[in-house]
């Protein structure tokens, strides 16, 4: 006989009401005259109307771009060749760093019990300092930056700094081993190496 599964956790009504997906569904229903009731309905609609869904995601999240373009999806009938927003021009870091407030952006706890919390404002400032340091080393748009670093806030900061310049980021953690690191970084010929 099959046992009834035990529910380990269920969000409160208040938490569901405040969830980003709930706000997204409410906004979508209002703006598109839909009647989606939950995330299952949203999923179904997103599969049936993928271009409308992703255009609304762009709008709802306030994506910052110098150019959105007119094409949302090309080659829709071939998932391998499908291209989303192929005419769009945006900076990934600019979009991730658009908040500059005191809400937590990064929470880190290392194996050695190191704790580190950064607000969006602190993250923005740290990325700005790292980007200036990279520029002072001659890094510019299109250059390749390699990092031999573990999963740390510093790694995220330097990745965002690299992206903010328009440079290309590649990283390996030290547990890749010498040969793995050499194999990866030799393929991209980085202009600079950041290491711990």
CSV table of C-alpha atoms in Angstrom, one decimal:
chain,number,residue,atom,x,y,z
A,1,UNK,CA,0.0,0.0,0.0
A,2,UNK,CA,1.3,3.4,-1.0
A,3,UNK,CA,2.0,5.8,1.9
A,4,UNK,CA,0.6,9.4,1.7
A,5,UNK,CA,3.5,11.8,1.4
A,6,UNK,CA,4.2,14.1,4.3
A,7,UNK,CA,4.2,17.8,3.6
A,8,UNK,CA,7.4,19.2,5.0
A,9,UNK,CA,6.7,22.8,4.5
A,10,UNK,CA,3.9,25.0,3.1
A,11,UNK,CA,4.1,28.8,2.7
A,12,UNK,CA,1.6,31.0,4.6
A,13,UNK,CA,-1.0,32.8,2.6
A,14,UNK,CA,0.8,36.0,3.4
A,15,UNK,CA,4.1,34.6,1.9
A,16,UNK,CA,2.3,33.4,-1.2
A,17,UNK,CA,0.6,36.8,-1.6
A,18,UNK,CA,4.0,38.6,-1.4
A,19,UNK,CA,5.9,36.2,-3.7
A,20,UNK,CA,7.3,37.6,-6.9
A,21,UNK,CA,5.5,35.0,-9.0
A,22,UNK,CA,2.2,36.0,-7.5
A,23,UNK,CA,2.9,39.7,-8.3
A,24,UNK,CA,3.9,38.7,-11.8
A,25,UNK,CA,0.7,36.7,-12.4
A,26,UNK,CA,-1.5,39.6,-11.0
A,27,UNK,CA,0.3,42.1,-13.3
A,28,UNK,CA,0.0,39.8,-16.3
A,29,UNK,CA,-3.7,39.1,-15.7
A,30,UNK,CA,-4.3,42.9,-15.4
A,31,UNK,CA,-2.2,44.0,-18.4
A,32,UNK,CA,-3.1,41.1,-20.8
A,33,UNK,CA,-6.7,40.5,-19.6
A,34,UNK,CA,-6.0,36.9,-18.6
A,35,UNK,CA,-7.3,34.9,-15.7
A,36,UNK,CA,-4.3,32.8,-14.5
A,37,UNK,CA,-4.8,31.5,-11.0
A,38,UNK,CA,-1.4,30.0,-10.1
A,39,UNK,CA,2.0,29.0,-11.3
A,40,UNK,CA,0.7,26.0,-13.1
A,41,UNK,CA,-1.6,28.2,-15.2
A,42,UNK,CA,1.3,30.5,-15.8
A,43,UNK,CA,3.5,27.6,-16.9
A,44,UNK,CA,0.8,26.4,-19.4
A,45,UNK,CA,0.3,29.9,-20.8
A,46,UNK,CA,4.1,30.4,-21.1
A,47,UNK,CA,4.3,27.2,-23.2
A,48,UNK,CA,1.4,28.2,-25.4
A,49,UNK,CA,2.5,31.8,-25.9
A,50,UNK,CA,6.3,31.9,-25.4
A,51,UNK,CA,6.9,35.2,-27.2
A,52,UNK,CA,4.2,37.0,-25.2
A,53,UNK,CA,5.5,35.4,-22.0
A,54,UNK,CA,9.1,36.4,-22.5
A,55,UNK,CA,8.2,39.9,-23.7
A,56,UNK,CA,6.2,40.3,-20.5
A,57,UNK,CA,9.1,39.0,-18.4
A,58,UNK,CA,11.3,41.7,-20.1
A,59,UNK,CA,8.7,44.4,-19.3
A,60,UNK,CA,7.9,43.3,-15.8
A,61,UNK,CA,11.5,43.1,-14.7
A,62,UNK,CA,12.4,46.4,-16.3
A,63,UNK,CA,15.3,45.1,-18.4
A,64,UNK,CA,17.7,47.9,-19.2
A,65,UNK,CA,18.9,47.8,-22.8
A,66,UNK,CA,20.3,50.2,-25.4
A,67,UNK,CA,18.2,48.2,-27.9
A,68,UNK,CA,15.5,45.6,-27.5
A,69,UNK,CA,14.8,45.1,-31.2
A,70,UNK,CA,11.6,43.8,-32.8
A,71,UNK,CA,12.4,40.1,-32.8
A,72,UNK,CA,11.5,38.1,-29.7
A,73,UNK,CA,12.0,34.6,-31.0
A,74,UNK,CA,13.5,33.4,-34.3
A,75,UNK,CA,13.7,29.7,-35.4
A,76,UNK,CA,10.9,28.8,-32.9
A,77,UNK,CA,10.4,25.5,-34.6
A,78,UNK,CA,13.9,24.3,-33.9
A,79,UNK,CA,14.9,24.6,-30.2
A,80,UNK,CA,18.6,24.1,-30.9
A,81,UNK,CA,18.7,27.0,-33.3
A,82,UNK,CA,16.2,29.2,-31.5
A,83,UNK,CA,17.3,32.7,-30.7
A,84,UNK,CA,15.7,34.9,-28.1
A,85,UNK,CA,15.9,38.8,-28.4
A,86,UNK,CA,18.6,38.4,-31.1
A,87,UNK,CA,18.6,42.2,-31.8
A,88,UNK,CA,18.8,43.2,-28.1
A,89,UNK,CA,21.9,45.0,-26.8
A,90,UNK,CA,22.3,45.1,-23.1
A,91,UNK,CA,24.8,44.9,-20.3
A,92,UNK,CA,24.3,41.9,-18.0
A,93,UNK,CA,26.0,43.6,-15.0
A,94,UNK,CA,24.0,46.8,-15.4
A,95,UNK,CA,20.8,44.8,-15.1
A,96,UNK,CA,22.0,42.8,-12.0
A,97,UNK,CA,23.3,46.0,-10.3
A,98,UNK,CA,20.4,48.3,-10.9
A,99,UNK,CA,19.4,48.1,-7.2
A,100,UNK,CA,21.6,50.2,-5.0
A,101,UNK,CA,19.8,49.9,-1.6
A,102,UNK,CA,20.5,48.2,1.7
A,103,UNK,CA,18.7,44.9,1.0
A,104,UNK,CA,20.9,41.9,1.0
A,105,UNK,CA,22.5,41.0,-2.4
A,106,UNK,CA,25.0,38.4,-1.3
A,107,UNK,CA,25.1,36.1,1.7
A,108,UNK,CA,28.2,34.0,2.0
A,109,UNK,CA,29.3,31.4,4.6
A,110,UNK,CA,32.6,29.6,4.0
A,111,UNK,CA,33.7,26.2,5.1
A,112,UNK,CA,36.0,27.9,7.6
A,113,UNK,CA,33.0,29.7,9.3
A,114,UNK,CA,33.6,33.0,7.5
A,115,UNK,CA,30.4,34.9,7.1
A,116,UNK,CA,30.0,37.8,4.7
A,117,UNK,CA,26.9,39.8,3.8
A,118,UNK,CA,26.8,42.5,1.1
A,119,UNK,CA,23.9,44.9,0.4
A,120,UNK,CA,23.1,45.9,-3.1
A,121,UNK,CA,24.7,49.3,-2.4
A,122,UNK,CA,27.9,47.6,-1.1
A,123,UNK,CA,28.0,45.2,-4.1
A,124,UNK,CA,27.6,48.0,-6.5
A,125,UNK,CA,30.5,49.9,-4.9
A,126,UNK,CA,32.7,46.8,-4.8
A,127,UNK,CA,32.0,46.0,-8.5
A,128,UNK,CA,32.8,49.6,-9.4
A,129,UNK,CA,36.2,49.4,-7.6
A,130,UNK,CA,37.0,46.1,-9.2
A,131,UNK,CA,36.0,47.4,-12.7
A,132,UNK,CA,38.3,50.5,-12.2
A,133,UNK,CA,41.2,48.2,-11.2
A,134,UNK,CA,40.6,46.0,-14.3
A,135,UNK,CA,40.5,49.1,-16.5
A,136,UNK,CA,43.7,50.4,-14.9
A,137,UNK,CA,45.3,47.1,-16.1
A,138,UNK,CA,44.2,47.8,-19.6
A,139,UNK,CA,41.0,45.6,-19.8
A,140,UNK,CA,38.5,46.8,-22.3
A,141,UNK,CA,35.4,45.5,-24.1
A,142,UNK,CA,36.0,42.1,-25.8
A,143,UNK,CA,39.1,41.3,-23.7
A,144,UNK,CA,39.2,38.0,-21.8
A,145,UNK,CA,39.5,37.8,-18.1
A,146,UNK,CA,40.4,34.5,-16.4
A,147,UNK,CA,39.9,33.8,-12.7
A,148,UNK,CA,41.4,31.0,-10.7
A,149,UNK,CA,39.2,31.4,-7.6
A,150,UNK,CA,36.8,29.4,-5.5
A,151,UNK,CA,33.2,30.3,-5.1
A,152,UNK,CA,33.5,33.5,-3.1
A,153,UNK,CA,31.9,36.9,-3.1
A,154,UNK,CA,35.2,38.3,-4.6
A,155,UNK,CA,34.7,36.0,-7.6
A,156,UNK,CA,31.1,37.3,-8.2
A,157,UNK,CA,32.4,40.9,-7.8
A,158,UNK,CA,35.1,40.4,-10.4
A,159,UNK,CA,32.7,38.6,-12.8
A,160,UNK,CA,30.3,41.5,-12.6
A,161,UNK,CA,33.1,44.0,-13.0
A,162,UNK,CA,34.3,42.1,-16.1
A,163,UNK,CA,30.8,42.1,-17.5
A,164,UNK,CA,30.3,45.8,-16.7
A,165,UNK,CA,33.2,46.6,-19.0
A,166,UNK,CA,32.0,44.3,-21.7
A,167,UNK,CA,34.9,41.9,-21.3
A,168,UNK,CA,34.5,38.1,-21.3
A,169,UNK,CA,34.8,36.1,-18.1
A,170,UNK,CA,36.0,32.6,-17.5
A,171,UNK,CA,36.7,31.0,-14.2
A,172,UNK,CA,38.0,27.8,-12.6
A,173,UNK,CA,38.0,26.9,-9.0
A,174,UNK,CA,41.3,25.5,-7.6
A,175,UNK,CA,39.8,22.0,-7.3
A,176,UNK,CA,39.9,21.8,-11.1
A,177,UNK,CA,43.5,20.8,-10.8
A,178,UNK,CA,46.5,22.2,-12.8
A,179,UNK,CA,45.7,20.5,-16.1
A,180,UNK,CA,42.0,21.4,-16.1
A,181,UNK,CA,42.8,25.0,-15.5
A,182,UNK,CA,45.5,25.1,-18.2
A,183,UNK,CA,43.1,23.4,-20.7
A,184,UNK,CA,40.3,25.9,-20.1
A,185,UNK,CA,42.4,29.1,-20.0
A,186,UNK,CA,44.6,28.2,-22.9
A,187,UNK,CA,41.5,28.1,-25.1
A,188,UNK,CA,40.6,31.7,-24.4
A,189,UNK,CA,44.1,33.4,-24.2
A,190,UNK,CA,43.1,35.7,-21.3
A,191,UNK,CA,44.6,39.2,-21.1
A,192,UNK,CA,44.7,39.0,-17.3
A,193,UNK,CA,44.5,36.3,-14.6
A,194,UNK,CA,43.0,36.9,-11.2
A,195,UNK,CA,44.0,34.2,-8.7
A,196,UNK,CA,43.9,33.3,-5.0
